[in-house]
Coordinates of C-alpha atoms in Angstrom, one line a residue:
Chain A
Q1 CA 71.5 -33.1 -41.3
S2 CA 72.4 -29.7 -40.3
A3 CA 75.4 -29.3 -37.9
L4 CA 74.7 -28.4 -34.3
T5 CA 75.2 -24.9 -33.3
Q6 CA 77.8 -23.9 -30.8
P7 CA 79.8 -20.6 -30.1
P8 CA 82.9 -20.3 -31.8
S9 CA 85.0 -19.5 -28.7
A10 CA 84.4 -19.0 -24.9
S11 CA 86.8 -18.1 -22.0
G12 CA 87.2 -18.1 -18.3
S13 CA 89.7 -17.3 -15.6
P14 CA 91.4 -20.3 -13.5
G15 CA 88.8 -21.4 -10.9
Q16 CA 85.9 -20.0 -12.7
S17 CA 83.2 -21.9 -14.4
V18 CA 82.4 -21.7 -18.2
T19 CA 79.2 -23.0 -19.9
I20 CA 79.2 -24.0 -23.6
S21 CA 75.9 -24.4 -25.5
C22 CA 74.9 -26.6 -28.4
T23 CA 71.6 -26.0 -30.0
G24 CA 69.9 -28.4 -32.4
T25 CA 66.3 -29.2 -33.3
S26 CA 63.8 -31.6 -31.9
S27 CA 64.9 -34.4 -34.7
D28 CA 68.3 -34.3 -32.9
V29 CA 69.2 -32.7 -29.3
G30 CA 65.6 -32.4 -28.4
G31 CA 64.6 -35.5 -29.7
Y32 CA 66.7 -38.0 -28.1
N33 CA 69.1 -38.5 -24.7
Y34 CA 72.1 -39.1 -26.7
V35 CA 74.1 -35.9 -26.5
S36 CA 77.7 -36.1 -25.7
W37 CA 80.6 -33.9 -25.5
Y38 CA 84.2 -34.2 -26.8
Q39 CA 87.6 -32.6 -25.7
Q40 CA 90.2 -32.0 -28.6
H41 CA 93.5 -30.9 -27.8
P42 CA 95.8 -29.7 -31.0
G43 CA 97.2 -32.7 -32.9
K44 CA 95.2 -35.1 -30.8
A45 CA 92.1 -37.3 -31.3
P46 CA 89.1 -36.3 -29.3
K47 CA 88.3 -37.6 -26.0
L48 CA 85.0 -38.3 -24.8
M49 CA 83.8 -36.1 -21.6
I50 CA 80.1 -36.5 -21.5
Y51 CA 77.6 -39.0 -23.0
E52 CA 73.9 -39.4 -22.7
I53 CA 73.6 -35.8 -21.5
T54 CA 74.8 -35.9 -18.1
K55 CA 76.8 -39.0 -17.7
R56 CA 80.8 -39.1 -17.2
P57 CA 83.1 -41.8 -18.1
S58 CA 85.5 -43.2 -15.7
G59 CA 88.7 -40.8 -15.5
V60 CA 86.8 -37.6 -16.5
P61 CA 86.8 -35.2 -13.6
D62 CA 83.5 -34.1 -11.8
R63 CA 84.3 -30.5 -12.8
F64 CA 82.9 -31.5 -16.2
S65 CA 79.0 -31.6 -16.2
G66 CA 76.4 -31.8 -18.9
S67 CA 72.7 -30.7 -19.3
K68 CA 70.1 -30.4 -21.6
S69 CA 66.9 -28.1 -22.1
G70 CA 64.6 -28.4 -25.0
N71 CA 66.7 -28.4 -28.2
T72 CA 69.9 -27.0 -26.3
A73 CA 72.3 -29.0 -24.4
S74 CA 75.3 -27.6 -22.4
L75 CA 78.6 -28.2 -21.0
T76 CA 79.7 -26.7 -17.7
V77 CA 83.4 -26.7 -16.8
S78 CA 83.8 -25.9 -13.3
G79 CA 87.0 -24.9 -11.6
L80 CA 88.6 -24.0 -14.7
Q81 CA 92.3 -25.3 -15.1
A82 CA 94.9 -24.5 -17.9
E83 CA 94.8 -28.0 -19.1
D84 CA 91.0 -27.5 -20.0
E85 CA 92.0 -25.1 -22.8
A86 CA 91.2 -27.3 -25.8
D87 CA 88.4 -27.3 -28.6
Y88 CA 85.1 -28.8 -27.5
Y89 CA 82.4 -30.2 -29.6
C90 CA 79.0 -31.5 -28.8
S91 CA 77.3 -34.4 -30.9
S92 CA 73.9 -35.9 -30.8
Y93 CA 72.0 -38.7 -32.4
A94 CA 69.6 -37.6 -35.1
G95 CA 67.5 -40.7 -36.0
S96 CA 67.9 -42.8 -38.6
N97 CA 71.1 -44.3 -37.7
N98 CA 72.8 -41.0 -38.1
L99 CA 74.9 -38.8 -35.9
V100 CA 75.6 -34.9 -36.0
F101 CA 78.3 -32.8 -34.7
G102 CA 78.6 -29.3 -33.3
G103 CA 80.7 -26.9 -35.1
G104 CA 83.3 -26.7 -32.1
T105 CA 83.9 -24.2 -29.4
K106 CA 87.7 -22.9 -28.9
L107 CA 87.8 -22.6 -25.1
T108 CA 90.7 -20.4 -23.7
V109 CA 91.7 -20.2 -20.2
L110 CA 92.8 -16.6 -19.6
Chain B
E1 CA 93.6 -51.4 -23.8
V2 CA 91.4 -50.2 -26.7
Q3 CA 93.6 -49.7 -29.7
L4 CA 92.0 -48.5 -33.2
V5 CA 94.7 -48.2 -35.9
E6 CA 93.5 -46.7 -39.3
S7 CA 95.4 -47.2 -42.4
G8 CA 94.9 -46.6 -46.1
G9 CA 95.1 -42.8 -46.5
G10 CA 97.0 -40.9 -49.2
L11 CA 97.1 -38.7 -51.9
V12 CA 94.6 -39.3 -54.6
Q13 CA 92.9 -37.7 -57.6
P14 CA 89.5 -36.4 -57.8
G15 CA 87.0 -38.9 -59.1
T16 CA 89.0 -42.0 -58.0
S17 CA 88.4 -44.4 -55.0
L18 CA 90.3 -45.3 -51.8
R19 CA 89.5 -48.2 -49.1
L20 CA 90.3 -47.0 -45.3
S21 CA 90.9 -49.8 -42.8
C22 CA 90.8 -50.0 -39.0
A23 CA 92.3 -52.7 -36.9
A24 CA 90.7 -53.0 -33.4
S25 CA 91.8 -54.5 -30.6
G26 CA 91.8 -54.5 -26.3
F27 CA 87.8 -55.0 -26.7
T28 CA 85.3 -57.7 -27.8
F29 CA 85.0 -55.9 -31.2
E30 CA 81.9 -57.8 -32.7
D31 CA 79.8 -56.5 -29.4
Y32 CA 80.1 -52.8 -30.3
A33 CA 79.0 -50.4 -33.0
M34 CA 81.7 -48.4 -35.1
H35 CA 81.9 -45.0 -36.7
W36 CA 84.2 -43.0 -39.1
V37 CA 84.5 -39.4 -38.3
R38 CA 86.4 -37.0 -40.4
Q39 CA 88.3 -33.7 -40.0
A40 CA 89.3 -31.3 -42.6
P41 CA 92.6 -29.6 -41.7
G42 CA 91.9 -26.9 -39.0
K43 CA 88.4 -27.6 -39.3
G44 CA 85.6 -29.3 -37.0
L45 CA 84.4 -32.7 -36.6
E46 CA 82.3 -34.3 -39.0
W47 CA 80.4 -37.9 -38.8
V48 CA 80.7 -39.7 -41.8
S49 CA 79.3 -43.1 -41.2
G50 CA 78.3 -45.8 -38.5
I51 CA 77.6 -49.4 -38.3
S52 CA 76.0 -51.6 -35.8
W53 CA 77.4 -54.5 -34.1
N54 CA 76.1 -56.9 -36.7
S55 CA 76.1 -54.7 -39.5
G56 CA 72.2 -54.8 -39.6
Y57 CA 72.1 -51.0 -39.0
I58 CA 74.1 -48.5 -41.2
G59 CA 73.9 -45.0 -41.6
Y60 CA 75.5 -42.3 -43.9
A61 CA 76.1 -38.3 -43.8
D62 CA 74.3 -36.7 -46.7
S63 CA 77.8 -35.3 -48.0
V64 CA 79.1 -39.0 -48.5
K65 CA 75.7 -40.9 -49.1
G66 CA 76.0 -43.0 -52.6
R67 CA 79.6 -42.5 -52.5
F68 CA 81.1 -44.2 -49.4
T69 CA 80.2 -47.7 -48.3
I70 CA 81.2 -48.9 -44.4
S71 CA 81.6 -52.5 -43.6
R72 CA 83.2 -54.6 -40.9
D73 CA 84.5 -57.8 -40.6
N74 CA 84.0 -59.1 -37.0
A75 CA 86.1 -62.3 -37.5
K76 CA 89.0 -60.0 -38.3
N77 CA 88.2 -57.1 -36.0
S78 CA 88.3 -54.7 -38.7
L79 CA 86.3 -51.7 -40.0
Y80 CA 86.3 -50.5 -43.3
L81 CA 85.5 -47.5 -45.3
Q82 CA 85.2 -47.7 -49.3
M83 CA 85.1 -44.2 -50.7
N84 CA 84.4 -43.7 -54.3
S85 CA 84.1 -40.6 -56.5
L86 CA 86.4 -38.7 -54.4
R87 CA 86.4 -34.9 -54.3
A88 CA 88.3 -32.4 -53.1
E89 CA 86.1 -31.5 -50.1
D90 CA 86.6 -35.1 -48.9
T91 CA 90.2 -34.1 -47.8
A92 CA 90.5 -34.7 -44.1
F93 CA 92.1 -37.0 -41.5
Y94 CA 89.4 -39.9 -41.1
Y95 CA 89.1 -41.3 -37.5
C96 CA 87.9 -44.6 -36.6
A97 CA 86.0 -44.6 -33.4
K98 CA 84.5 -47.1 -31.1
A99 CA 81.1 -46.7 -29.8
R100 CA 79.7 -47.0 -26.3
G101 CA 77.4 -49.7 -27.1
Y102 CA 76.1 -52.1 -29.9
S103 CA 73.9 -49.4 -31.7
V104 CA 74.5 -46.5 -33.9
S105 CA 72.8 -44.2 -31.6
D106 CA 75.7 -44.9 -29.3
A107 CA 78.4 -42.3 -28.8
P108 CA 82.0 -42.7 -30.0
D109 CA 84.1 -43.2 -26.9
Y110 CA 87.5 -44.5 -28.1
W111 CA 89.2 -42.7 -31.3
G112 CA 92.1 -43.9 -33.4
Q113 CA 94.8 -41.2 -34.3
G114 CA 93.2 -41.0 -37.8
T115 CA 94.4 -41.3 -41.4
L116 CA 94.9 -38.5 -44.0
V117 CA 93.3 -38.5 -47.2
T118 CA 94.1 -35.7 -49.7
V119 CA 91.9 -35.6 -52.8
S120 CA 93.9 -33.2 -55.4
S121 CA 94.9 -33.2 -58.9

């Protein structure tokens, strides 16, 4: 059960797009279509932004999108807004009733 | 409105035990899997344990396996985490989270506000 690998930081200017990667193995990200992404603002509980690789819960702007290729999943935030500045975490089902999270990426809107 | 309220956190000494509870409302509790996720202060999220809708499937992180036990009482709309042999590295905010579906493979979609567990002598 090793944590998924995310870049510690990412940044972009308002209106730009930024992509955050999440790398695992064939035992987690690559083996299942159960990759999720969470947004967490300081002092707040995480919020689900993407589930099952590409699906958005009701209320999440379509500026947020997800994808997967092999053992790497990605979250793309288009049309960056100031309120998108937060920590982002990926997670994946890892088999045998286990989940695993990534180390988190701090997104800065310049 | 989905509400998850954790309780039972506090300051405990290494080697002792603590039981966390999570009171759920605003959804049909017995239809959904549940998870515990923790976050050490200033650190990232770590999945701790998950339980299916009927308690038939349970999983634990390697870091807590053999020490922590997850359980649920569908009649009381409650989730629990029994934590034994606590260590300093278990210090964290513990979040209760509802899964999107009935299986442990379903991602958490709603989270409580967390309860802080501090393990220190």
